[in-house]
GROMACS .gro file of C-alpha atoms in nm:
model
  212
    1MET     CA    1   0.862   2.144  -2.690
    2ARG     CA    2   1.165   2.081  -2.472
    3LYS     CA    3   1.463   2.303  -2.532
    4LYS     CA    4   1.766   2.101  -2.629
    5PRO     CA    5   2.089   2.214  -2.463
    6SER     CA    6   2.389   2.260  -2.686
    7ALA     CA    7   2.589   2.015  -2.478
    8PRO     CA    8   2.530   1.797  -2.173
    9PRO     CA    9   2.606   1.964  -1.838
   10ARG     CA   10   2.966   1.909  -1.738
   11LEU     CA   11   3.023   1.686  -1.440
   12ARG     CA   12   3.226   1.811  -1.151
   13ASP     CA   13   3.559   1.637  -1.105
   14SER     CA   14   3.448   1.511  -0.763
   15ALA     CA   15   3.149   1.332  -0.915
   16LEU     CA   16   3.358   1.179  -1.193
   17SER     CA   17   3.615   1.047  -0.950
   18SER     CA   18   3.377   0.927  -0.680
   19GLY     CA   19   3.105   0.763  -0.889
   20ALA     CA   20   2.842   0.966  -0.709
   21PHE     CA   21   2.482   0.876  -0.783
   22CYS     CA   22   2.134   1.009  -0.719
   23GLY     CA   23   1.813   0.823  -0.651
   24LEU     CA   24   1.471   0.883  -0.803
   25VAL     CA   25   1.166   0.718  -0.647
   26LEU     CA   26   0.865   0.703  -0.880
   27ALA     CA   27   0.572   0.739  -0.639
   28GLY     CA   28   0.323   0.962  -0.820
   29GLY     CA   29   0.056   0.705  -0.905
   30ASP     CA   30  -0.290   0.697  -0.753
   31GLY     CA   31  -0.254   0.331  -0.652
   32SER     CA   32  -0.590   0.226  -0.791
   33ARG     CA   33  -0.497  -0.143  -0.759
   34PHE     CA   34  -0.382  -0.090  -0.402
   35GLY     CA   35  -0.670   0.112  -0.262
   36GLY     CA   36  -0.467   0.433  -0.239
   37PRO     CA   37  -0.128   0.579  -0.335
   38LYS     CA   38   0.140   0.319  -0.272
   39ALA     CA   39   0.374   0.589  -0.144
   40TRP     CA   40   0.175   0.586   0.182
   41ALA     CA   41   0.116   0.210   0.212
   42LEU     CA   42   0.266   0.060   0.527
   43LEU     CA   43   0.511  -0.225   0.568
   44PRO     CA   44   0.485  -0.452   0.874
   45ASP     CA   45   0.766  -0.253   1.043
   46GLY     CA   46   0.552   0.063   1.031
   47ARG     CA   47   0.742   0.240   0.754
   48THR     CA   48   0.568   0.361   0.442
   49PHE     CA   49   0.677   0.225   0.106
   50LEU     CA   50   0.821   0.570   0.034
   51GLU     CA   51   1.023   0.574   0.357
   52ALA     CA   52   1.161   0.229   0.281
   53CYS     CA   53   1.264   0.319  -0.074
   54ALA     CA   54   1.428   0.643   0.035
   55ALA     CA   55   1.615   0.467   0.315
   56THR     CA   56   1.745   0.202   0.074
   57LEU     CA   57   1.882   0.458  -0.170
   58LEU     CA   58   2.039   0.668   0.104
   59GLU     CA   59   2.195   0.363   0.271
   60ALA     CA   60   2.342   0.266  -0.065
   61GLY     CA   61   2.516   0.606  -0.077
   62ALA     CA   62   2.294   0.830  -0.290
   63VAL     CA   63   2.404   1.194  -0.269
   64ARG     CA   64   2.050   1.311  -0.342
   65VAL     CA   65   1.710   1.138  -0.345
   66ILE     CA   66   1.397   1.282  -0.507
   67ALA     CA   67   1.049   1.127  -0.513
   68THR     CA   68   0.774   1.216  -0.755
   69LEU     CA   69   0.448   1.221  -0.557
   70PRO     CA   70   0.077   1.242  -0.639
   71PRO     CA   71  -0.035   1.595  -0.736
   72GLU     CA   72  -0.082   1.836  -0.445
   73SER     CA   73   0.081   1.599  -0.196
   74SER     CA   74   0.223   1.762   0.113
   75ASP     CA   75   0.589   1.710   0.196
   76PRO     CA   76   0.615   1.384   0.396
   77GLU     CA   77   0.926   1.525   0.566
   78ILE     CA   78   1.132   1.210   0.530
   79PRO     CA   79   1.496   1.282   0.620
   80GLY     CA   80   1.714   1.302   0.310
   81LEU     CA   81   1.421   1.296   0.067
   82GLU     CA   82   1.311   1.580  -0.162
   83ALA     CA   83   0.940   1.569  -0.242
   84LEU     CA   84   0.834   1.655  -0.597
   85PRO     CA   85   0.455   1.647  -0.649
   86LEU     CA   86   0.353   1.590  -1.010
   87PRO     CA   87   0.200   1.890  -1.188
   88GLY     CA   88  -0.130   1.714  -1.253
   89PRO     CA   89  -0.310   1.378  -1.256
   90GLY     CA   90  -0.299   1.122  -1.532
   91LEU     CA   91   0.073   1.118  -1.609
   92ASP     CA   92   0.206   0.775  -1.704
   93MET     CA   93   0.526   0.638  -1.553
   94PHE     CA   94   0.745   0.757  -1.840
   95ALA     CA   95   0.613   1.114  -1.816
   96SER     CA   96   0.659   1.106  -1.438
   97LEU     CA   97   1.014   0.983  -1.488
   98ARG     CA   98   1.098   1.269  -1.724
   99PHE     CA   99   0.944   1.519  -1.482
  100GLY     CA  100   1.177   1.396  -1.208
  101LEU     CA  101   1.477   1.394  -1.440
  102ASP     CA  102   1.415   1.758  -1.536
  103HIS     CA  103   1.481   1.849  -1.173
  104LEU     CA  104   1.772   1.617  -1.108
  105ILE     CA  105   1.968   1.724  -1.415
  106GLN     CA  106   2.006   2.076  -1.273
  107SER     CA  107   2.269   1.952  -1.027
  108GLU     CA  108   2.611   1.842  -1.148
  109ASP     CA  109   2.737   1.641  -0.852
  110TRP     CA  110   2.642   1.295  -0.978
  111GLU     CA  111   2.716   1.068  -1.272
  112ARG     CA  112   2.468   0.782  -1.230
  113LEU     CA  113   2.104   0.753  -1.134
  114ALA     CA  114   1.911   0.471  -0.967
  115VAL     CA  115   1.539   0.473  -1.056
  116LEU     CA  116   1.324   0.287  -0.806
  117PRO     CA  117   0.945   0.247  -0.839
  118VAL     CA  118   0.780   0.286  -0.499
  119ASP     CA  119   0.609  -0.052  -0.532
  120HIS     CA  120   0.951  -0.216  -0.484
  121PRO     CA  121   1.009  -0.131  -0.115
  122LEU     CA  122   1.190  -0.457  -0.032
  123VAL     CA  123   1.506  -0.396  -0.240
  124ALA     CA  124   1.833  -0.433  -0.047
  125ALA     CA  125   2.078  -0.143  -0.037
  126ALA     CA  126   2.355  -0.380  -0.146
  127SER     CA  127   2.173  -0.439  -0.475
  128VAL     CA  128   2.160  -0.066  -0.545
  129GLU     CA  129   2.531  -0.037  -0.467
  130ALA     CA  130   2.611  -0.316  -0.712
  131LEU     CA  131   2.396  -0.166  -0.987
  132VAL     CA  132   2.547   0.183  -0.975
  133ALA     CA  133   2.898   0.035  -0.962
  134ALA     CA  134   2.846  -0.191  -1.265
  135ALA     CA  135   2.975  -0.100  -1.609
  136GLY     CA  136   2.724  -0.005  -1.875
  137ARG     CA  137   2.509   0.289  -1.985
  138ALA     CA  138   2.211   0.119  -1.825
  139VAL     CA  139   2.201  -0.175  -1.586
  140ILE     CA  140   1.899  -0.390  -1.500
  141PRO     CA  141   1.897  -0.620  -1.196
  142SER     CA  142   1.780  -0.978  -1.229
  143TYR     CA  143   1.702  -1.243  -0.973
  144ARG     CA  144   1.705  -1.604  -1.090
  145GLY     CA  145   1.677  -1.482  -1.447
  146LYS     CA  146   1.386  -1.244  -1.392
  147HIS     CA  147   1.430  -0.870  -1.450
  148GLY     CA  148   1.345  -0.627  -1.171
  149HIS     CA  149   1.412  -0.284  -1.022
  150PRO     CA  150   1.577  -0.041  -0.966
  151ILE     CA  151   1.752   0.033  -1.292
  152ALA     CA  152   2.074   0.232  -1.303
  153ILE     CA  153   2.152   0.472  -1.587
  154VAL     CA  154   2.445   0.702  -1.656
  155ARG     CA  155   2.409   1.080  -1.673
  156GLU     CA  156   2.452   1.075  -2.051
  157VAL     CA  157   2.130   0.873  -2.082
  158VAL     CA  158   1.949   1.105  -1.840
  159VAL     CA  159   2.047   1.407  -2.053
  160SER     CA  160   1.922   1.232  -2.367
  161LEU     CA  161   1.590   1.157  -2.196
  162VAL     CA  162   1.547   1.518  -2.083
  163CYS     CA  163   1.637   1.652  -2.429
  164GLY     CA  164   1.396   1.418  -2.602
  165ASP     CA  165   1.670   1.232  -2.791
  166LEU     CA  166   1.535   0.913  -2.629
  167PRO     CA  167   1.160   0.961  -2.671
  168GLY     CA  168   1.053   0.620  -2.545
  169PRO     CA  169   0.758   0.592  -2.538
  170THR     CA  170   0.844   0.351  -2.256
  171MET     CA  171   1.151   0.296  -2.044
  172ARG     CA  172   1.175  -0.055  -2.184
  173GLU     CA  173   1.230   0.093  -2.529
  174VAL     CA  174   1.493   0.333  -2.393
  175LEU     CA  175   1.681   0.050  -2.222
  176ARG     CA  176   1.679  -0.150  -2.544
  177THR     CA  177   1.809   0.148  -2.741
  178VAL     CA  178   2.101   0.220  -2.508
  179GLY     CA  179   2.202  -0.146  -2.481
  180ALA     CA  180   2.120  -0.214  -2.118
  181VAL     CA  181   2.306  -0.499  -1.950
  182ASP     CA  182   2.178  -0.743  -1.690
  183LEU     CA  183   2.326  -0.782  -1.343
  184GLU     CA  184   2.231  -1.091  -1.145
  185VAL     CA  185   2.184  -1.014  -0.774
  186ASP     CA  186   2.100  -1.239  -0.481
  187ASP     CA  187   1.804  -1.028  -0.376
  188PRO     CA  188   1.440  -1.134  -0.425
  189GLY     CA  189   1.341  -0.778  -0.338
  190VAL     CA  190   1.433  -0.657  -0.687
  191VAL     CA  191   1.152  -0.868  -0.838
  192ALA     CA  192   0.902  -0.821  -0.552
  193ASN     CA  193   0.650  -0.596  -0.728
  194CYS     CA  194   0.421  -0.505  -0.438
  195ASN     CA  195   0.155  -0.340  -0.651
  196THR     CA  196  -0.138  -0.493  -0.462
  197PRO     CA  197  -0.187  -0.589  -0.095
  198ALA     CA  198  -0.186  -0.955  -0.197
  199ALA     CA  199   0.143  -0.913  -0.384
  200LEU     CA  200   0.303  -0.755  -0.078
  201ALA     CA  201   0.177  -1.036   0.142
  202ALA     CA  202   0.319  -1.293  -0.100
  203ALA     CA  203   0.655  -1.114  -0.113
  204LEU     CA  204   0.670  -1.113   0.266
  205GLY     CA  205   0.575  -1.479   0.277
  206ARG     CA  206   0.285  -1.418   0.510
  207GLY     CA  207  -0.084  -1.352   0.502
  208GLU     CA  208  -0.064  -0.988   0.609
  209SER     CA  209  -0.197  -0.706   0.396
  210ALA     CA  210  -0.066  -0.354   0.370
  211GLN     CA  211  -0.240  -0.072   0.552
  212PHE     CA  212  -0.265   0.305   0.505
   0.00000   0.00000   0.00000
């Protein structure tokens, strides 16, 4: 059972005044629909999905970026990215999320978090900037009325997730509970779920498939 802290960690004044945010890339899946872990799938420009997601969050201004990775993964040594292999196979996305949050909550220099699944490598940095700047305990991007990723949540929600006060069992349920708001963005990347080679090719508007 998770130990519940008596009070949420206090934010540093610098974080409160600057609106600092962290990024969490969920990349711990085995990629069974893709033919291998999507963290290592390649975009046409030669970057891995993981490299692209990390670069987007860092370009948007994240003060820290962590990625959950498949168990026993070696550190990909991507500049600015902290690798966090999952403790074992079979964790669903919500359990992987909470595992990453357990590590992020130890630092006090941020007040918002952007959570980006690795199968959304085409998101624009400007969309992340808009999400973390928007008002609301949780913010969901939408493109032409369709919800996408990443989501942005405030530290208060992260603490509640870590403590178990928001048990889920899915992030959709958590977002409903905290009253998430929608933010329309002019970015098809937020709804480009590249969870198969064919989906990536469709998102890119070409017949290419991803490689490993």
